[in-house]
Coordinates of C-alpha atoms in Angstrom, one line a residue:
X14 CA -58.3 -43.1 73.9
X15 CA -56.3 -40.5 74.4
X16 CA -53.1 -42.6 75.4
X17 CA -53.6 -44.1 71.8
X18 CA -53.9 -41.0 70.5
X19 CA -50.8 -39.7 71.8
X20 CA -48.7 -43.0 70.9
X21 CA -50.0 -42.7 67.9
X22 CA -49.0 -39.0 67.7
X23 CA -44.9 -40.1 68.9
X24 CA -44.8 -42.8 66.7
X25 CA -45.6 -40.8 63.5
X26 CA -43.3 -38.1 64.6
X27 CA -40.6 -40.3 64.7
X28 CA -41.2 -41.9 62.1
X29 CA -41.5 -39.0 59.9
X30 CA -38.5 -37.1 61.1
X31 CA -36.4 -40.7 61.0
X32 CA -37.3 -41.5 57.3
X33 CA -37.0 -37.6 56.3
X34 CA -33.4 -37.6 57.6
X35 CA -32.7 -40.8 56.0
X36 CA -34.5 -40.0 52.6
X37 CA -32.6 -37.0 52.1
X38 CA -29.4 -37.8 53.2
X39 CA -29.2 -40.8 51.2
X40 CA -30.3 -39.1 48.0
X41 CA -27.8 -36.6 48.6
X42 CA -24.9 -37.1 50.1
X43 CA -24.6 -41.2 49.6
X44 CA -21.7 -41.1 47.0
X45 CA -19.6 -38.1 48.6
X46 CA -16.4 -39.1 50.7
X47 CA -13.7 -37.3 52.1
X48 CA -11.6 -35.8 49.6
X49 CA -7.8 -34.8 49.8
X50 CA -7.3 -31.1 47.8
X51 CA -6.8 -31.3 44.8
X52 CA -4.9 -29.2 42.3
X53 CA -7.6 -26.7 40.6
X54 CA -8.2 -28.5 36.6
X55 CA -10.3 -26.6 34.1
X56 CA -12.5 -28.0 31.9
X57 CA -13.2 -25.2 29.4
X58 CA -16.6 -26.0 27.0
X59 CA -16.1 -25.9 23.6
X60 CA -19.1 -25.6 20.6
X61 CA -20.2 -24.1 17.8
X62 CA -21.2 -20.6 17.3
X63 CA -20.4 -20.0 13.8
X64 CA -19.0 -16.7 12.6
X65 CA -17.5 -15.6 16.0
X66 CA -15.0 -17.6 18.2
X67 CA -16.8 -20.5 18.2
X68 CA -16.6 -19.5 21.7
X69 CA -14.0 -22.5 21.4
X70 CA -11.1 -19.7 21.5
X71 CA -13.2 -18.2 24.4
X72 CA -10.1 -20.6 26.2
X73 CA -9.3 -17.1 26.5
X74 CA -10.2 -16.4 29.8
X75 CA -7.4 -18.6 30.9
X76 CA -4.6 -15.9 30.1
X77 CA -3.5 -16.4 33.9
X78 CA -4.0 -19.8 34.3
X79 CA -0.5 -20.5 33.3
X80 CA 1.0 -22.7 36.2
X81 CA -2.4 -25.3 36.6
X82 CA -3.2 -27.5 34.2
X83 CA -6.8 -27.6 32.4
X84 CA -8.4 -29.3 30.2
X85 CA -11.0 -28.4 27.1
X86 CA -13.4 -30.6 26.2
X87 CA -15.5 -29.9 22.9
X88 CA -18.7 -32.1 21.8
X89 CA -19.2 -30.7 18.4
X90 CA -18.5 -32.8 16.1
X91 CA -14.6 -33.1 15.3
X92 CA -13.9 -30.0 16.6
X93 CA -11.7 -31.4 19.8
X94 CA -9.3 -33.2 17.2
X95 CA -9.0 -30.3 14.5
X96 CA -7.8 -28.1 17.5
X97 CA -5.2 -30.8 19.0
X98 CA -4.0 -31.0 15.0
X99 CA -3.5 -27.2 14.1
X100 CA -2.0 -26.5 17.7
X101 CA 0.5 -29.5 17.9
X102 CA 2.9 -28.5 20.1
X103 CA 2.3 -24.6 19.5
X104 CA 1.0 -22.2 22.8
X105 CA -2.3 -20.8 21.9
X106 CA -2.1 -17.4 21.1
X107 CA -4.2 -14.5 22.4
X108 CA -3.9 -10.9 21.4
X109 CA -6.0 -9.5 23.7
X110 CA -6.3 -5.6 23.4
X111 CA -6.6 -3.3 26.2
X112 CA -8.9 -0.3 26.7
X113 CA -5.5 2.1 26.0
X114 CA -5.2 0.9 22.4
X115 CA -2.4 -1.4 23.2
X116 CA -1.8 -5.3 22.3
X117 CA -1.1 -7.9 24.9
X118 CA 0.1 -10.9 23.9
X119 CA -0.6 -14.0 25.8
X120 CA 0.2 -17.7 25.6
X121 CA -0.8 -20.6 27.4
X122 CA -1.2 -24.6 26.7
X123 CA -3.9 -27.0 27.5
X124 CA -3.3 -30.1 29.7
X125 CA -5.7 -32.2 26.6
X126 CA -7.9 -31.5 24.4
X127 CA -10.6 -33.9 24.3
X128 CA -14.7 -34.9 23.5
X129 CA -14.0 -37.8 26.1
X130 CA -16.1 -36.4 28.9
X131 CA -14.9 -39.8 31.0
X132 CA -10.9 -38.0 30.4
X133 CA -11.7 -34.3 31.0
X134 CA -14.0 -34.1 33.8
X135 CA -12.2 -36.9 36.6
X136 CA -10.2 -34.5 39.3
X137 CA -11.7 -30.8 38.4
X138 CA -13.1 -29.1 40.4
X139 CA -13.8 -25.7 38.7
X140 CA -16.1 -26.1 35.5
X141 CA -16.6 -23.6 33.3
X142 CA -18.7 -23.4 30.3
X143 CA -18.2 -21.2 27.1
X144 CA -20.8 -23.0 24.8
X145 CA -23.9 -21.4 23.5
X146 CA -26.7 -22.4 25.7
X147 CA -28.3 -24.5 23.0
X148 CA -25.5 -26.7 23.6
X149 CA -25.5 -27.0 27.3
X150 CA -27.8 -29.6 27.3
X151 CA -25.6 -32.3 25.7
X152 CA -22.7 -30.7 27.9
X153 CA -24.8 -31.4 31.4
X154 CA -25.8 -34.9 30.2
X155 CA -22.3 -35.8 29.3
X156 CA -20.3 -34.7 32.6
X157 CA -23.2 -36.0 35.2
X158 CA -21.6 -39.1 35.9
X159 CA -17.9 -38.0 36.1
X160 CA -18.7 -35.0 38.5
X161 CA -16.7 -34.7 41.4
X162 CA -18.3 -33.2 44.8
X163 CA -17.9 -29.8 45.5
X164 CA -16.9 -28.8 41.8
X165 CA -17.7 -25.6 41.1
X166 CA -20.0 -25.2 37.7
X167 CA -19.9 -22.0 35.8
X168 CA -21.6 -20.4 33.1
X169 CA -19.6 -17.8 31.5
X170 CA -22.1 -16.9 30.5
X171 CA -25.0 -19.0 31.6
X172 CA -27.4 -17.3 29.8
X173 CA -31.2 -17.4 31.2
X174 CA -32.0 -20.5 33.1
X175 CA -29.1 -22.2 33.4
X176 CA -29.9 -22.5 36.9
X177 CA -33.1 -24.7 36.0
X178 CA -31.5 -26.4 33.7
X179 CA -28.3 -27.6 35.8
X180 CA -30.2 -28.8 38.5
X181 CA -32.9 -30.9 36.3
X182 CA -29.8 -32.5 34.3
X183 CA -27.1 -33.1 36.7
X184 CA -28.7 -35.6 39.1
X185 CA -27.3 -36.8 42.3
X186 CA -23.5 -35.4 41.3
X187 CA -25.1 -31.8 41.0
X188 CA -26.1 -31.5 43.8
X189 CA -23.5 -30.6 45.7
X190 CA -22.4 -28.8 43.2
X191 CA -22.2 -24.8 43.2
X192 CA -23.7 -23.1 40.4
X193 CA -22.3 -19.7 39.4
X194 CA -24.0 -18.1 36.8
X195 CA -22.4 -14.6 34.7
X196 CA -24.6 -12.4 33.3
X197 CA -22.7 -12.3 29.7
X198 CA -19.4 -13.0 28.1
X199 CA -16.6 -10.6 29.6
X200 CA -15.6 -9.3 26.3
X201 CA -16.2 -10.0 22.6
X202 CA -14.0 -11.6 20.6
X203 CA -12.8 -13.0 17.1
X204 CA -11.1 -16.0 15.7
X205 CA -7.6 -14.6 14.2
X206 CA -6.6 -18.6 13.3
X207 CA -8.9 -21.5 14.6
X208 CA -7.4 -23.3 17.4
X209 CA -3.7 -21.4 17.2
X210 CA -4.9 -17.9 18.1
X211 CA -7.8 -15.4 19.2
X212 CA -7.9 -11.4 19.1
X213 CA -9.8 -9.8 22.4
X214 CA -11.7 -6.8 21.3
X215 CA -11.6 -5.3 24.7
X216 CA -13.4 -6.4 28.1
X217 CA -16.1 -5.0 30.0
X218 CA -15.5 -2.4 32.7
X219 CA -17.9 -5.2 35.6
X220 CA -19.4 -8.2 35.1
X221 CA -21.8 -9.5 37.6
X222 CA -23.0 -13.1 38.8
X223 CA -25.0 -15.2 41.1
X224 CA -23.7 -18.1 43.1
X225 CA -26.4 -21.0 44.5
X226 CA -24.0 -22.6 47.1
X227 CA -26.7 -25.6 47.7
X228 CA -24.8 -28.5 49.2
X229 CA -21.7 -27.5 48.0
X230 CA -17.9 -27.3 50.2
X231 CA -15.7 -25.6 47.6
X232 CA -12.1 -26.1 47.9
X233 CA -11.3 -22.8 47.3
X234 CA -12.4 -18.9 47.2
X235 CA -15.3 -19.2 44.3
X236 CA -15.3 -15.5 42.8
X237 CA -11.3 -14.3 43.7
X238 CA -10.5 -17.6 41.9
X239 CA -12.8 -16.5 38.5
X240 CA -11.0 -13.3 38.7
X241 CA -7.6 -14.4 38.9
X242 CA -8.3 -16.5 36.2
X243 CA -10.0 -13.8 33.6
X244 CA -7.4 -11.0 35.1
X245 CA -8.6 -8.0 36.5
X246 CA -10.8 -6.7 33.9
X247 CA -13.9 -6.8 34.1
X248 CA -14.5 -6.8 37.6
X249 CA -16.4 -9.3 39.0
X250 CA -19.6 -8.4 41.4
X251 CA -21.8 -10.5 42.7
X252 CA -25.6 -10.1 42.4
X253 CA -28.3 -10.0 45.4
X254 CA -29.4 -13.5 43.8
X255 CA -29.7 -15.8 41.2
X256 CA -33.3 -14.1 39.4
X257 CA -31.3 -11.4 38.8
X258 CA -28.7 -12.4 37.2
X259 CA -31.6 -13.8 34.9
X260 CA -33.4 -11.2 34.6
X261 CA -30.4 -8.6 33.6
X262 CA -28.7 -11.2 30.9
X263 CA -27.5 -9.0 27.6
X264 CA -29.8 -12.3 25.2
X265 CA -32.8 -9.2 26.1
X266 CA -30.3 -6.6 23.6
X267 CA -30.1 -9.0 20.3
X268 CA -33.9 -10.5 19.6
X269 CA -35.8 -7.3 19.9
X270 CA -32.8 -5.2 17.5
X271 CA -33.3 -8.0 14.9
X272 CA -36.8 -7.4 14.9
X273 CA -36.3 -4.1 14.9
X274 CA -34.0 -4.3 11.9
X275 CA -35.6 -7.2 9.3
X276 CA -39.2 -7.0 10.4
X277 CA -40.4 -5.0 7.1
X278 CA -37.2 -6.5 4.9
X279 CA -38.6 -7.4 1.6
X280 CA -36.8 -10.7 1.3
X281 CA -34.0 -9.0 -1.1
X282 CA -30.6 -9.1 -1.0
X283 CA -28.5 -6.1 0.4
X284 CA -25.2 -4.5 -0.8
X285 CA -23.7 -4.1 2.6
X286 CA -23.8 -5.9 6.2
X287 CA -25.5 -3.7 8.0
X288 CA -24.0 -1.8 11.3
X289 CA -25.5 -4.0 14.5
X290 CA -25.1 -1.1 17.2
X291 CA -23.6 1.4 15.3
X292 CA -26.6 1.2 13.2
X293 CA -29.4 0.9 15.8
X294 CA -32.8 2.8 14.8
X295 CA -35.4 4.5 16.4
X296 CA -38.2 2.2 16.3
X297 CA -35.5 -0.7 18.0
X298 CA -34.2 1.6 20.9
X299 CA -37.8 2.2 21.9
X300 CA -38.7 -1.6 21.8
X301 CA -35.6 -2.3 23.8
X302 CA -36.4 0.6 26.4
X303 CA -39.9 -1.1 26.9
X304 CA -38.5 -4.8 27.0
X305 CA -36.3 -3.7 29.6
X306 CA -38.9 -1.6 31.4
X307 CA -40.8 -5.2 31.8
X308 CA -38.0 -7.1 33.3
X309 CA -37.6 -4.6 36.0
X310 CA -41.2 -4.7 36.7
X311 CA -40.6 -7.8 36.7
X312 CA -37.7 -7.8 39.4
X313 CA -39.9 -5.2 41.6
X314 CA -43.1 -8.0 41.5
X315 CA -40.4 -10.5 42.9
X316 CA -39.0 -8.4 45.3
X317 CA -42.4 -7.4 46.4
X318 CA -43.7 -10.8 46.6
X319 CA -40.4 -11.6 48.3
X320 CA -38.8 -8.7 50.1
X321 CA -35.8 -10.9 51.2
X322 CA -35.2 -10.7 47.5
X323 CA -33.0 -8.0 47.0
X324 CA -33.5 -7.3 43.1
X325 CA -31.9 -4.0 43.3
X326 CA -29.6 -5.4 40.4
X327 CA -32.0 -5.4 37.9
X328 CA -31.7 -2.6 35.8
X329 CA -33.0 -0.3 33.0
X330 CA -30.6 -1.1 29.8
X331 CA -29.7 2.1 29.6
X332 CA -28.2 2.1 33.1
X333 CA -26.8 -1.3 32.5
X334 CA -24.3 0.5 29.4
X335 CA -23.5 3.6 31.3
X336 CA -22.7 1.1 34.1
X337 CA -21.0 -1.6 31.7
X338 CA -19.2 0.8 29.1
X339 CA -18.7 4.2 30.3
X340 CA -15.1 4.6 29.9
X341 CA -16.4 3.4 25.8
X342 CA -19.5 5.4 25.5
X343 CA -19.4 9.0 23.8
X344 CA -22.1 10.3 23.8
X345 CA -24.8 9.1 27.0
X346 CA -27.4 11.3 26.3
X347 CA -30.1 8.4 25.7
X348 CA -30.3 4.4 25.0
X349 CA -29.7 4.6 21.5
X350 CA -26.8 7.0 21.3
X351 CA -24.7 5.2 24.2
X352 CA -25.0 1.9 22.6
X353 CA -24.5 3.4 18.9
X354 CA -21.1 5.1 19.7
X355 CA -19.9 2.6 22.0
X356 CA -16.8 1.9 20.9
X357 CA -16.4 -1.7 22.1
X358 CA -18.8 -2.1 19.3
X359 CA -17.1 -0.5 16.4
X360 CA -17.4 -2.5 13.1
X361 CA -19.8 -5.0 14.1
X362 CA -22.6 -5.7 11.7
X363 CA -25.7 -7.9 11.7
X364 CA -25.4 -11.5 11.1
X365 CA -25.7 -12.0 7.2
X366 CA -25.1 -14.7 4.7
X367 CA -23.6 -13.8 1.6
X368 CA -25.4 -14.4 -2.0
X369 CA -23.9 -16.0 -5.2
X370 CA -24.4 -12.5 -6.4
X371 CA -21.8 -11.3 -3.5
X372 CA -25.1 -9.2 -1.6
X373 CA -26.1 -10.2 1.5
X374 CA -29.4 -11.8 3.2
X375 CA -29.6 -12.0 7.3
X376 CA -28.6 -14.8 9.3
X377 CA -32.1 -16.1 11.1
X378 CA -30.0 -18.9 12.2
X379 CA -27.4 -17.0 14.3
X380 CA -27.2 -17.2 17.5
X381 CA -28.8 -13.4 18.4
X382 CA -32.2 -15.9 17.2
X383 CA -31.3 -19.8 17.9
X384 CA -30.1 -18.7 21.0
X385 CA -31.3 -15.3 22.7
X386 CA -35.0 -16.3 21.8
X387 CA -35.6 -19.9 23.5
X388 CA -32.9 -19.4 25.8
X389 CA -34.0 -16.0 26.8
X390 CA -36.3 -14.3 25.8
X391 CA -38.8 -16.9 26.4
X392 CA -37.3 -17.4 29.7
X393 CA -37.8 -13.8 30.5
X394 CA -41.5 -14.6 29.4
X395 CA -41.6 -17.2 31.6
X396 CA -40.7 -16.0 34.9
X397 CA -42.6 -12.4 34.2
X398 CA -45.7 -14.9 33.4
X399 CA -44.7 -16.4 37.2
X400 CA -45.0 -12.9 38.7
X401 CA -48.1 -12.0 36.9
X402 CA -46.2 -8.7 35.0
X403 CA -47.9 -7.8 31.3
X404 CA -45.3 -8.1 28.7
X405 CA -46.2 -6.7 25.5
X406 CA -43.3 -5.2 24.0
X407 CA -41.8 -8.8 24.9
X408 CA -45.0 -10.4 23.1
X409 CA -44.3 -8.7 19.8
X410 CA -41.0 -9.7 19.6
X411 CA -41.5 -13.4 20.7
X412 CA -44.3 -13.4 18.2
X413 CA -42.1 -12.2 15.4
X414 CA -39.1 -14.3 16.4
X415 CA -40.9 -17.7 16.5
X416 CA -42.5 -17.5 13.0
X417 CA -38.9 -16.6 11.7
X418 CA -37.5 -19.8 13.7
X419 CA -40.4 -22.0 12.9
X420 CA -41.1 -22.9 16.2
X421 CA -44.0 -22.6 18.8
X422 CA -43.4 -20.5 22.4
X423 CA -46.1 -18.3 22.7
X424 CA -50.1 -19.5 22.4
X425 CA -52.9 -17.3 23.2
X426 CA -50.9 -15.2 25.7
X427 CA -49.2 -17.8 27.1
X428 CA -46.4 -20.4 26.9
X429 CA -47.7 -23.3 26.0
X430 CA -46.4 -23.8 22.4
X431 CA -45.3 -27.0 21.5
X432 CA -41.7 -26.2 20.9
X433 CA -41.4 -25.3 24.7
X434 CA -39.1 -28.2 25.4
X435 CA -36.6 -27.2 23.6
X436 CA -36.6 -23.8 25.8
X437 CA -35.1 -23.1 29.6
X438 CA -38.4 -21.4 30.7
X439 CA -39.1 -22.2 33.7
X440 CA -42.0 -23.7 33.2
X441 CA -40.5 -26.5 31.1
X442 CA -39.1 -27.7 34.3
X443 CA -42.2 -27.9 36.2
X444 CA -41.7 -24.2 38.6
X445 CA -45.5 -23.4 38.1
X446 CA -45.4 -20.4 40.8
X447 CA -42.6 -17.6 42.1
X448 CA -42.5 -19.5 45.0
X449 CA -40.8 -22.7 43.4
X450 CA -38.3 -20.2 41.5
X451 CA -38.0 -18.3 45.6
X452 CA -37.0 -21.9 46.8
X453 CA -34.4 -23.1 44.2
X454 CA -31.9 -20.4 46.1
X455 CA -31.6 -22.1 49.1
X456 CA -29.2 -24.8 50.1
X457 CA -30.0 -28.2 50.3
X458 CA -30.0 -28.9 54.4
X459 CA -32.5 -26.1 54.3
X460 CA -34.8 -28.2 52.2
X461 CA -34.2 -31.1 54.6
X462 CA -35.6 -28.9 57.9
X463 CA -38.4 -28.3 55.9
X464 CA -39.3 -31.5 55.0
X465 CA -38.9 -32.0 58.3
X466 CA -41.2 -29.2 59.5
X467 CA -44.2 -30.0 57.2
X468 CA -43.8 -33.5 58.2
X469 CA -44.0 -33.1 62.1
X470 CA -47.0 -30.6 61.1
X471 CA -48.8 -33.0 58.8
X472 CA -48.0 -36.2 61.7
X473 CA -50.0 -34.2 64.4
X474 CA -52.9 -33.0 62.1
X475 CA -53.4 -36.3 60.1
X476 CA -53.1 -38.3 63.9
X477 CA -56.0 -36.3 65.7
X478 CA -57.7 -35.9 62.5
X479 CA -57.6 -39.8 62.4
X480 CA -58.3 -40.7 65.7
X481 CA -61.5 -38.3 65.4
X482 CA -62.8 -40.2 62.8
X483 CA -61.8 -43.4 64.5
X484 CA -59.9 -44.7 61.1
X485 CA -56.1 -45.3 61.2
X486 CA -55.2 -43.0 58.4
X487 CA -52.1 -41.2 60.8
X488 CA -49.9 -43.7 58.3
X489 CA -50.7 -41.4 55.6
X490 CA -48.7 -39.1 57.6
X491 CA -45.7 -41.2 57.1
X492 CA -45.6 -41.8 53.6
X493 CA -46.2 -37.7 53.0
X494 CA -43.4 -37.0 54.7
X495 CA -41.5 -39.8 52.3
X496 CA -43.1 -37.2 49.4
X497 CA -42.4 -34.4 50.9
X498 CA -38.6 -35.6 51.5
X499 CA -38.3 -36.5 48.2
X500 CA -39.7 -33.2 46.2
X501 CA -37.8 -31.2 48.2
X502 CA -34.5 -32.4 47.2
X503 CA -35.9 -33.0 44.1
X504 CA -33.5 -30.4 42.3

């Protein structure tokens, strides 16, 4: 018997360790090959955003990307042929102003612009996106099959769960893909002509972001090569990890100062758009200061469920300006003071639609709503649900924002609504506990020892456990460690 037993023991070790090597292998590495270097392309993302940039102009960021060629590619629409028409053979324009009060004028010239995924993708190995998040989706879907290995995928920025998101969508390609993920655009800027030429308001003094390596090679420096690209301002940190950079996104400023603003508004029309920052009251400063104060409890539940988790960049908001904008801050002396005489901010008012009258009514369909509230606020909900932190001033907002939208997040306390598949919570993509959103930071080959490990584990128990009972159930030991392999490469 207990020859049998240990036969039986060996075989299912071997077995399991055989077919977890060979499970996750082939998912992940069956289509990569040796590649020769190649010369850096850009694919820049272009979509809608209507009333700023369009974040298509956001091509900004490639004022010193002069001497490699890049490519845009644009989904929306007609937009990828109304820019090839009104630049012809032109140089895009940027007038990008610098924190002195001075103009510098830059040009540069896409390689092609295109919605041909098939045509832009093929030979980059840096992508970076520029889209709203609501967009991303049909982005991810439309580059899966074109991906190269090792390309680098940015969001600039990625906005909350872009993480979860890129590794759901992607598929085989994706994963060995880096992810880099920025916590919010490095400047603001405006359309001065659509597709000919973009003004710069100013950039940010740092900009941080996470990078999730997974199975990824990359052919050159990840984070020197972003900032050569975007200049030298901001500059470029990287976070502890990639819940930070999710946890510190600016889409936690724009929901709760809308509500702030519109939540009595008596439906009529007003004479004047309203100041956004400049005109920040009391009752939306203190909402921010406790939304804020919940994603760094947040961050510390992590951290303490986690201590390898360094969190430490997860900040107050408050902190986050003085540390973002203090060479454009006057007065620091609280929240709503440093953001209302910012002057990065001067002259920017709330999102409004103008009347036949020529008043104005707010914009609900802007982007500080269609965008900061599924694909972050709600995401903020969602990982705070995961670590078991109360969230109330987050609650109120969410509460307010979905009846304005018309959608579903938040039921009884919790996200269940029926519109939560059109959000990147996490729990749309099945992470049902912090230690699911712990793992997703790891590279792949880590996943694969793992597998491994549990297998070997669950070989030995299942075998003696058999062999007591006198039933040959140790195969169930072999086709577990088939699951196991599999889930754990499942993103």
């Amino acid at each position: 018997m207990s020859v049998y037993v240990s036969i039986s023991i060996y075989l299912s070790i071997y077995l399991s360790i055989y077919l977890s090597i060979y499970l996750s292998i082939y998912r992940i590495y069956m289509h990569i090959y040796i590649d020769k270097f190649k010369v850096i392309q850009l694919v820049t993302e272009n979509g809608p955003s209507p009333g700023e940039a369009s974040r298509a102009d956001q091509v900004t960021c490639l004022r010193r990307w002069k001497w490699r060629p890049f490519n845009v590619l644009s989904l929306f629409a007609d937009e990828a042929e109304r820019w090839r028409n009104t630049l012809g053979d032109s140089h895009f324009v940027v007038n990008f102003r610098e924190k002195d009060g001075t103009n510098n004028i830059i040009t540069s010239r896409p390689n092609m612009i295109t919605n041909d995924a098939s045509r832009a993708v093929p030979g980059c190995n840096l992508i970076i996106f520029t889209v709203p998040a609501f967009a991303h989706e049909g982005y991810f879907r439309a580059i899966a099959p074109y991906l190269e290995p090792n390309t680098v995928i940015v969001g600039l920025p990625s906005q909350p769960g872009f993480q979860f998101q890129c590794c759901d969508l992607l598929g085989i390609g994706g994963r060995t893909c880096a992810i880099v993920s920025f916590e919010s655009l490095p400047w603001a800027c405006r359309i001065g002509t659509f597709g000919r030429e973009v003004q710069v308001l100013g950039p940010k003094d740092t900009l941080a972001c996470a990078i999730i390596m997974r199975g990824c090679k990359s052919l050159f420096p990840i984070l020197p090569t972003i900032q050569y690209i975007i200049g030298k301002e901001p500059k470029l940190t990287l976070a502890a990890n990639y819940l930070s950079i999710n946890l510190l996104a600016d889409s936690v400023v724009h929901p709760p100062m809308m509500y702030g603003t519109w939540k009595d508004w008596d439906g009529q029309p007003v004479a004047e758009k309203p100041l956004f920052y400049q005109g920040l009251n009391e009752f939306s400063a203190n909402l921010l200061d406790k939304v804020s104060t919940e994603l760094v409890n947040t961050a510390q539940a992590i951290q303490q469920k986690y201590p390898e988790m360094n969190m430490k960049d997860v900040i107050h908001l408050f902190d986050w300006y003085k540390l973002n904008y203090k060479e454009s801050i006057k007065d620091m002396s609280n929240l709503r003071m440093a953001m209302k005489t910012c002057t990065a901010y001067d002259g920017l008012v709330h999102p409004m639609k103008e009347t036949p009258d020529g008043k104005f009514v707010p914009d609900f369909h802007y982007r500080y709503m269609t965008e900061d509230i599924p694909f972050g606020m709600v995401v903020f909900r969602g990982i705070a649900q995961l670590a078991g932190v109360p969230t109330p001033a987050m609650d109120e907002t969410l509460i307010w924002g979905q009846k304005i939208l018309g959608k579903e997040f938040l039921v009884d306390g919790e996200l269940k609504g029926k519109d939560m598949n059109m959000t990147r919570a996490p729990q749309r993509f099945h992470f049902t506990s912090l230690f699911d959103l712990h793992h997703l930071q790891f590279p792949i080959y880590l996943s694969i020892y793992l597998s491994i490990y549990l297998s070997i584990y669950l070989s030995i128990y299942l075998s003696i456990s058999s062999m007591a009972r006198r039933c040959p159930y140790s195969y169930l030991s072999i086709y577990l460690s088939i699951y196991l392999s599999d889930s754990n490469n499942g993103l």
